[in-house]
Coordinates of C-alpha atoms in Angstrom, one line a residue:
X1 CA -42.9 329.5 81.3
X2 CA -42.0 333.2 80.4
X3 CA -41.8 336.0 83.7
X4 CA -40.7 339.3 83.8
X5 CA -37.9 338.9 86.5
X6 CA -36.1 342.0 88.0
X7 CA -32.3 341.4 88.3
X8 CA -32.1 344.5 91.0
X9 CA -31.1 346.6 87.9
X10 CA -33.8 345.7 85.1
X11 CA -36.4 343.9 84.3
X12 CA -36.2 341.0 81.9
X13 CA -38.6 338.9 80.0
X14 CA -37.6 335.8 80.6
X15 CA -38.1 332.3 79.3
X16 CA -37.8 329.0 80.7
X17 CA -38.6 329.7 84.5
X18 CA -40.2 326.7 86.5
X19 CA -42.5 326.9 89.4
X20 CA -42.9 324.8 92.2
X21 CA -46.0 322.3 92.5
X22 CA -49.0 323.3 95.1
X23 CA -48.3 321.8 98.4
X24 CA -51.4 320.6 101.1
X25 CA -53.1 324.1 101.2
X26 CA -51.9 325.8 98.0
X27 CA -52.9 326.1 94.8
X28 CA -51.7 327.1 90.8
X29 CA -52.9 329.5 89.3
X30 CA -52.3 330.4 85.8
X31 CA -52.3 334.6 85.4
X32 CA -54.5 335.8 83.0
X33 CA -54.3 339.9 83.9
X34 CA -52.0 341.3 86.3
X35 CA -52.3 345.1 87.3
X36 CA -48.8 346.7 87.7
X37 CA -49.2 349.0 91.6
X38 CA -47.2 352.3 92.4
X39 CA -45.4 349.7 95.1
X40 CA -44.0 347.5 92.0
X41 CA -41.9 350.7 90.8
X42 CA -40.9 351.3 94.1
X43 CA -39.0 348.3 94.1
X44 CA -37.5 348.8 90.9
X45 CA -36.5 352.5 91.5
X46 CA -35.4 351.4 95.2
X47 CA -37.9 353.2 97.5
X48 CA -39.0 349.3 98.7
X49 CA -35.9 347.6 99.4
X50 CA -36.1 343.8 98.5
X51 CA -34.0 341.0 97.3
X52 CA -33.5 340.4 94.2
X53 CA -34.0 338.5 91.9
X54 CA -37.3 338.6 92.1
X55 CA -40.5 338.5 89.7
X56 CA -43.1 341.4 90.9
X57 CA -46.6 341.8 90.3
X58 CA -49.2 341.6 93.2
X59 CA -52.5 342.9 91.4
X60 CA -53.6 339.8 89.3
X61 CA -56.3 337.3 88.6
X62 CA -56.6 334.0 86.5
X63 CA -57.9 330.4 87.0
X64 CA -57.0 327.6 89.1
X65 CA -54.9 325.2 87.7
X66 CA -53.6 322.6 89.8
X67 CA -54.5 321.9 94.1
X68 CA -52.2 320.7 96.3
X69 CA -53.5 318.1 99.1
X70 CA -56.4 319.0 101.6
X71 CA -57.7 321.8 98.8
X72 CA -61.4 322.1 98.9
X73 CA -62.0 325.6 97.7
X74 CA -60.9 326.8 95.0
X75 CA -61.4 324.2 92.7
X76 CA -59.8 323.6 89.3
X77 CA -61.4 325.8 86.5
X78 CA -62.1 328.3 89.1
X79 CA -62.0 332.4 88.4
X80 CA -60.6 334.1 90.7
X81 CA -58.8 337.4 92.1
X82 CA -55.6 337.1 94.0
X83 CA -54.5 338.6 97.5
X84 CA -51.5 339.3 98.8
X85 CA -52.6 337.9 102.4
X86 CA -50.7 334.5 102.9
X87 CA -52.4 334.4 106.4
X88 CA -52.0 331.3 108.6
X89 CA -55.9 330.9 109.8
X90 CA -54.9 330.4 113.3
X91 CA -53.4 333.0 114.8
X92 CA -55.5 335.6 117.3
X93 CA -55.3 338.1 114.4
X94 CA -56.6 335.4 112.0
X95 CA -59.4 333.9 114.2
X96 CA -60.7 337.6 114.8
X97 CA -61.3 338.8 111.5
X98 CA -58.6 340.8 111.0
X99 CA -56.1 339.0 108.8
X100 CA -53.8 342.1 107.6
X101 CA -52.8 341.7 111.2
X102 CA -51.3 337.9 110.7
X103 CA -47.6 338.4 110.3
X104 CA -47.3 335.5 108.6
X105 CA -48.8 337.2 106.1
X106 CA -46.1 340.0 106.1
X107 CA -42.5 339.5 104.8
X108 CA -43.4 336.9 102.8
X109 CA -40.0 336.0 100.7
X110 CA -40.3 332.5 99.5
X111 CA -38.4 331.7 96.5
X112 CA -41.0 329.3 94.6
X113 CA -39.5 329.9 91.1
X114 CA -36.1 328.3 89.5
X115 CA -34.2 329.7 86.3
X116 CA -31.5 327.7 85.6
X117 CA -31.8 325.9 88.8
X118 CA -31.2 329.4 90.3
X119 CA -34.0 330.2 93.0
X120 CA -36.2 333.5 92.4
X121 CA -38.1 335.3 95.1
X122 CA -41.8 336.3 95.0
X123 CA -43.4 339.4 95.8
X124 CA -45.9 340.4 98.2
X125 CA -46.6 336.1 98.2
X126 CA -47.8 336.0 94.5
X127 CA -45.6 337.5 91.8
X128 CA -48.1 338.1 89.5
X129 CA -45.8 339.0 86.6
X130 CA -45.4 335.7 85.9
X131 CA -47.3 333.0 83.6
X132 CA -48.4 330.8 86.8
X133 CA -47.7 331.0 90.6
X134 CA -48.0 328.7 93.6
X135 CA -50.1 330.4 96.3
X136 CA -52.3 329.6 99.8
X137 CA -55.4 328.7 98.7
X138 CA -56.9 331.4 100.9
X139 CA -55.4 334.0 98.6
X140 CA -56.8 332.7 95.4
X141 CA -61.2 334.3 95.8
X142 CA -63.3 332.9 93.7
X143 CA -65.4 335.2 91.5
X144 CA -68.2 334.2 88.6
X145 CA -66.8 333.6 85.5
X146 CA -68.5 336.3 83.5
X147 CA -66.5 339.1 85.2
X148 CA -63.7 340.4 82.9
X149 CA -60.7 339.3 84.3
X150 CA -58.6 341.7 82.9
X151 CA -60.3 344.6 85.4
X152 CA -61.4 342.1 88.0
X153 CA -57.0 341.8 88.5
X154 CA -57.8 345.4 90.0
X155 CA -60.0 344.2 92.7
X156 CA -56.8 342.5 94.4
X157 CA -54.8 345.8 95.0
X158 CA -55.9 348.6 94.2
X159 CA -59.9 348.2 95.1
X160 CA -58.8 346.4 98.6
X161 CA -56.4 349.1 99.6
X162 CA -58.1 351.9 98.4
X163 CA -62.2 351.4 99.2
X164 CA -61.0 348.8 101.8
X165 CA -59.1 352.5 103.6
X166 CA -62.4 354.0 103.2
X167 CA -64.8 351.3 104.3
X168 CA -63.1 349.5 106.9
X169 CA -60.3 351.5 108.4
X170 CA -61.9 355.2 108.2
X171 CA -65.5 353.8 108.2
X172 CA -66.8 357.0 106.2
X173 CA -69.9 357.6 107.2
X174 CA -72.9 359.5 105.1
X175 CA -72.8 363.5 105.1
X176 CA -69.3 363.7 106.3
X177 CA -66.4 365.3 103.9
X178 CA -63.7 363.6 102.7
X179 CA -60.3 364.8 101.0
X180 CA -57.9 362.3 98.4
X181 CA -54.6 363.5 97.7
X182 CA -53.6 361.8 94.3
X183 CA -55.8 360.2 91.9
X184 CA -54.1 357.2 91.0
X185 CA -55.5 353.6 90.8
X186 CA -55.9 353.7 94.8
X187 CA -57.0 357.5 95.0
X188 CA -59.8 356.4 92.5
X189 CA -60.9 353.7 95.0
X190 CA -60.8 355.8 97.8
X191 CA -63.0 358.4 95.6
X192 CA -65.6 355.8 94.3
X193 CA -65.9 353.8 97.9
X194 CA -66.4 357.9 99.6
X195 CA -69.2 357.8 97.3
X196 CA -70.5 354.5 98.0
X197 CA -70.3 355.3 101.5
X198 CA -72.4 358.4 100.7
X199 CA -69.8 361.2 101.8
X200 CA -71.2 364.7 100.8
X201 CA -68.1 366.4 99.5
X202 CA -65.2 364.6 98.2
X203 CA -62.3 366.4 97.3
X204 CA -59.7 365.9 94.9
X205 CA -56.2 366.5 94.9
X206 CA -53.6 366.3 92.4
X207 CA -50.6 367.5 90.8
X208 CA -52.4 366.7 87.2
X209 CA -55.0 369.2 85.9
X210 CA -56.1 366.6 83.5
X211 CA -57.4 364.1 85.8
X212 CA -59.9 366.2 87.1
X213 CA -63.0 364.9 84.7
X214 CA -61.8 361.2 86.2
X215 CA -61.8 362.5 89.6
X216 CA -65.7 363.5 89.0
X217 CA -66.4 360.5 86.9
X218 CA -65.7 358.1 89.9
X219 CA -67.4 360.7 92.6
X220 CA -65.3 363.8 93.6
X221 CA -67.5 366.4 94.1
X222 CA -64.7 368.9 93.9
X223 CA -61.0 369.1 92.1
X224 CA -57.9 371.0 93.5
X225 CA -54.9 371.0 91.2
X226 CA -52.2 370.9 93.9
X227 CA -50.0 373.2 91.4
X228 CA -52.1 376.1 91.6
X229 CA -52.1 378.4 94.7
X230 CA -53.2 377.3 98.3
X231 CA -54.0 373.7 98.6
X232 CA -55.0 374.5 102.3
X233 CA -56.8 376.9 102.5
X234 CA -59.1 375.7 99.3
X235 CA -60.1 372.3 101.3
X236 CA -60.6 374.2 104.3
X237 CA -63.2 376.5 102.0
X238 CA -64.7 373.6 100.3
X239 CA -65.3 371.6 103.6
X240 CA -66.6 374.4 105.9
X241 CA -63.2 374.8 107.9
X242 CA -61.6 371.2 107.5
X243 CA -62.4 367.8 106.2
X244 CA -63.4 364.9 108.4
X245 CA -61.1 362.2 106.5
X246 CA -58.0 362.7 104.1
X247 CA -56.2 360.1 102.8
X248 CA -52.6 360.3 102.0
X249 CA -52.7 358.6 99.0
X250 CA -49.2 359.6 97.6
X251 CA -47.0 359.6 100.6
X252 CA -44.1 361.7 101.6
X253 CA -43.2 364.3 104.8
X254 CA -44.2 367.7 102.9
X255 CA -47.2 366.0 102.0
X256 CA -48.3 364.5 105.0
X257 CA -47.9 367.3 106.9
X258 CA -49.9 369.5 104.9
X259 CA -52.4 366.9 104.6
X260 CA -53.0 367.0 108.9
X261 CA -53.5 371.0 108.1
X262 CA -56.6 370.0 106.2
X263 CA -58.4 368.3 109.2
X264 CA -61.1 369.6 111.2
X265 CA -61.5 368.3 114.3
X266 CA -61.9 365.1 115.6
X267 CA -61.3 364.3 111.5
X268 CA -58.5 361.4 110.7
X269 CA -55.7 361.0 108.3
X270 CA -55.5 357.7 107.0
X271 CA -52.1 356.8 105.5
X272 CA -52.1 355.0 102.3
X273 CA -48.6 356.2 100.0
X274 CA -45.6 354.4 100.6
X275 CA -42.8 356.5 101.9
X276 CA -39.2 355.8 101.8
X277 CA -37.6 353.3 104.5
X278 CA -36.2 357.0 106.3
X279 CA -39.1 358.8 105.9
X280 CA -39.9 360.4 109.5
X281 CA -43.4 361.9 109.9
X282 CA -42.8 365.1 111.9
X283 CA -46.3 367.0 113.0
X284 CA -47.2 369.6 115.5
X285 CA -48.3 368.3 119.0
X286 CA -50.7 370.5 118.8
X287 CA -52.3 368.9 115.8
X288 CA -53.9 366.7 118.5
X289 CA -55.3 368.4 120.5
X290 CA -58.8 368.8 119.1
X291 CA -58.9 364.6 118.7
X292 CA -57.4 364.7 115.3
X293 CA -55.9 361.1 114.5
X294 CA -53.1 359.7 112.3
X295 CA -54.4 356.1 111.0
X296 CA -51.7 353.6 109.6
X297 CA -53.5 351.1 106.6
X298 CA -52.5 348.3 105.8
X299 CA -53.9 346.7 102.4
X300 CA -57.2 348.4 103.2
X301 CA -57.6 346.6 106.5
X302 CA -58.9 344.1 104.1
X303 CA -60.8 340.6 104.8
X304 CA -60.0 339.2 101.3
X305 CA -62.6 336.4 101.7
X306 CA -65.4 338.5 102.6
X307 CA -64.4 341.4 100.7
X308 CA -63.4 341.0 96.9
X309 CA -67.4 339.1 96.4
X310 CA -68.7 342.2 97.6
X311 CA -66.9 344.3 95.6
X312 CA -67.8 342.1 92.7
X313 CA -71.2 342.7 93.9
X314 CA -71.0 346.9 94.0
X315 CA -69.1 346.4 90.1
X316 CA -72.3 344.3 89.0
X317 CA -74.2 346.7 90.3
X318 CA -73.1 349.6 88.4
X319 CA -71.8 351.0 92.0
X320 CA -68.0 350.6 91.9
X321 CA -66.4 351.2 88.4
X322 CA -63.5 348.8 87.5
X323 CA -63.7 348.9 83.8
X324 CA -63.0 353.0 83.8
X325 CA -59.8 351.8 86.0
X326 CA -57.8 350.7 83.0
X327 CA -56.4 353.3 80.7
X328 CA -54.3 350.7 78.5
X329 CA -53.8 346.8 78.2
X330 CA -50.6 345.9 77.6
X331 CA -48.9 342.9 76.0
X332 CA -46.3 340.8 78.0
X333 CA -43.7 342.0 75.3
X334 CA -44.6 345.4 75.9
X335 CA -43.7 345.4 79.7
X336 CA -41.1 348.2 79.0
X337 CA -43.9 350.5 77.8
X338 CA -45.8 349.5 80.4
X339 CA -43.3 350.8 83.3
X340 CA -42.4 354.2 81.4
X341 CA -46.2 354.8 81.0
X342 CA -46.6 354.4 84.7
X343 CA -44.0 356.4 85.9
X344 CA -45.0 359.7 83.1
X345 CA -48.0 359.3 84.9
X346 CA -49.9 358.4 81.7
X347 CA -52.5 355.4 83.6
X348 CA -54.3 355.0 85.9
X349 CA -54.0 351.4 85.9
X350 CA -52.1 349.9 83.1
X351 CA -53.3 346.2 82.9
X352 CA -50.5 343.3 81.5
X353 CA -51.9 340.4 79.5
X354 CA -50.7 337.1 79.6
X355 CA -50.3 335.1 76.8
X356 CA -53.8 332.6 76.7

């Protein structure tokens, strides 16, 4: 089968790679559409150290192939959208709903694919930019089959991570204010679920004048372009004095501490960018004073299972846009283009298509 596998210094198209068969509890799925995430480019340009080689992608969707023994659900012919939560099901994190806290699910570096009868790593327990992968059944939700999956692939990133921050780790509640630094795929998830969630002012903040009429299409009330005078002081004008949620959805020290001057009190920073392995967060003691909080986020403190129908629910609905996520499809051949669109900010989501 063909995979885009990254050598630690590019990344190839590649024909010829094998996968494993689904052992009890796992299934094959074949990848139809696989969204490529700000955290796959961080492994390429080195901000995420990982081993290599390795074929990325963690943002995908297709249908069940093949199921290994003691496989009930999915079933063969099955839609669905894939998560990166290999939980185990048993541990107290597991058994109490709150399976982005199973650290089985974390580190996950299995090497399930062979070139050459040379072993390849997985990412984030899918590796999505590959023709077919071997996962846990758990991670493979079944959706109806009349949901595109080419934009469904978004539900498994950056929908969980980015209304999943909103909806289950801030728990926005109506009337209050809420603040996005960057509108990328996950900012736009933050913005749409703030609206959802029926926030009365949600501000907008990026570097990119131009995605302001985005920003407004998926909710924000307001748009700052982070370029042009003081960021500050405008979200502390637009939110009577400070916001009561702002999520750091780009990452970084300067950032971040800006971001905690945009709280009022008792508000909450919820940390969604991925910063470098050395990145220290350095803030004010006083910052805390007034019951402002600093909330990590992992995946959108996400429960898969329960989650990704719901969404599918809200995108049947007219209520969550996933459609308007994708600014380009992009042939496997084309992966190149794909990665230099990315990173000249040019997508929101670019979406890869694999061959049918």
């Amino acid at each position: 089968m063909k995979a885009i596998v990254f050598d630690g210094t590019v990344n190839k198209l590649v024909d010829g790679v094998t996968v494993r068969d689904p052992g009890p509890g796992e299934v094959q799925v074949r990848i139809v559409a696989s969204g490529l995430c700000q955290s796959d480019l961080s492994v390429v340009n080195g901000k995420i150290p990982f081993p290599t080689p390795v074929i990325l992608g963690h943002e995908g969707a297709g249908i069940v192939e093949a199921v290994g023994p003691g496989v009930s659900t999915p079933a063969v012919g099955d839609h669905v959208v894939l998560s990166t939560l290999a939980t185990c099901g048993q541990c107290a994190a597991c058994t109490s709903g709150r399976p982005t806290m199973c650290r089985e699910s974390f580190g996950n570096r299995d090497t399930p694919f062979e070139l050459d009868g040379s072993p390849i790593h997985n990412y984030a327990a899918l590796s999505t930019f590959a023709e077919r992968i071997v996962v846990k059944a758990g991670q493979a939700v079944p959706i109806p089959k009349d949901i595109p999956l080419s934009t469904a692939c978004l539900i498994g990133c950056a929908v969980l991570t980015g209304a999943g921050a909103v909806l289950n780790r801030a728990r926005v509640n109506p009337g209050e204010s809420v603040v996005v630094i960057g509108a990328g795929g996950i900012g736009l998830n933050v913005i749409q679920a703030a609206r959802v969630a029926g926030a009365a002012t949600i501000v907008a903040i990026d570097t990119n004048p131009v995605k302001e009429s985005k920003t407004s299409l998926f909710g924000a009330t307001h748009f700052i372009d982070a370029t042009a005078g003081d960021t500050i002081a405008a979200v502390r004008e637009l939110t009577d004095g400070g916001a009561d949620h702002v999520f750091d959805c780009v990452g970084g020290e300067a950032i971040t501490s800006q971001a905690m001057e945009m709280l009022d009190w008792g508000g909450q920073l919820i940390m969604l960018g991925v910063a470098g392995p050395e990145a220290t967060l350095s803030v004010p003691a006083g910052s805390f004073y007034m019951d402002r909080s600093v909330l990590g986020c992992r995946y959108g403190s996400s429960r898969p299972g329960a989650d990704i129908p719901k969404y599918v629910d809200l995108y049947r609905s007219g209520r969550l846009l996933l459609d308007e996520l994708v600014t380009r499809t992009y042939e496997l051949e084309d992966f190149e283009s794909l990665m230099d669109d990315a990173r000249n900010g040019k997508l929101d989501r670019g979406v890869l298509l694999m061959p049918s």
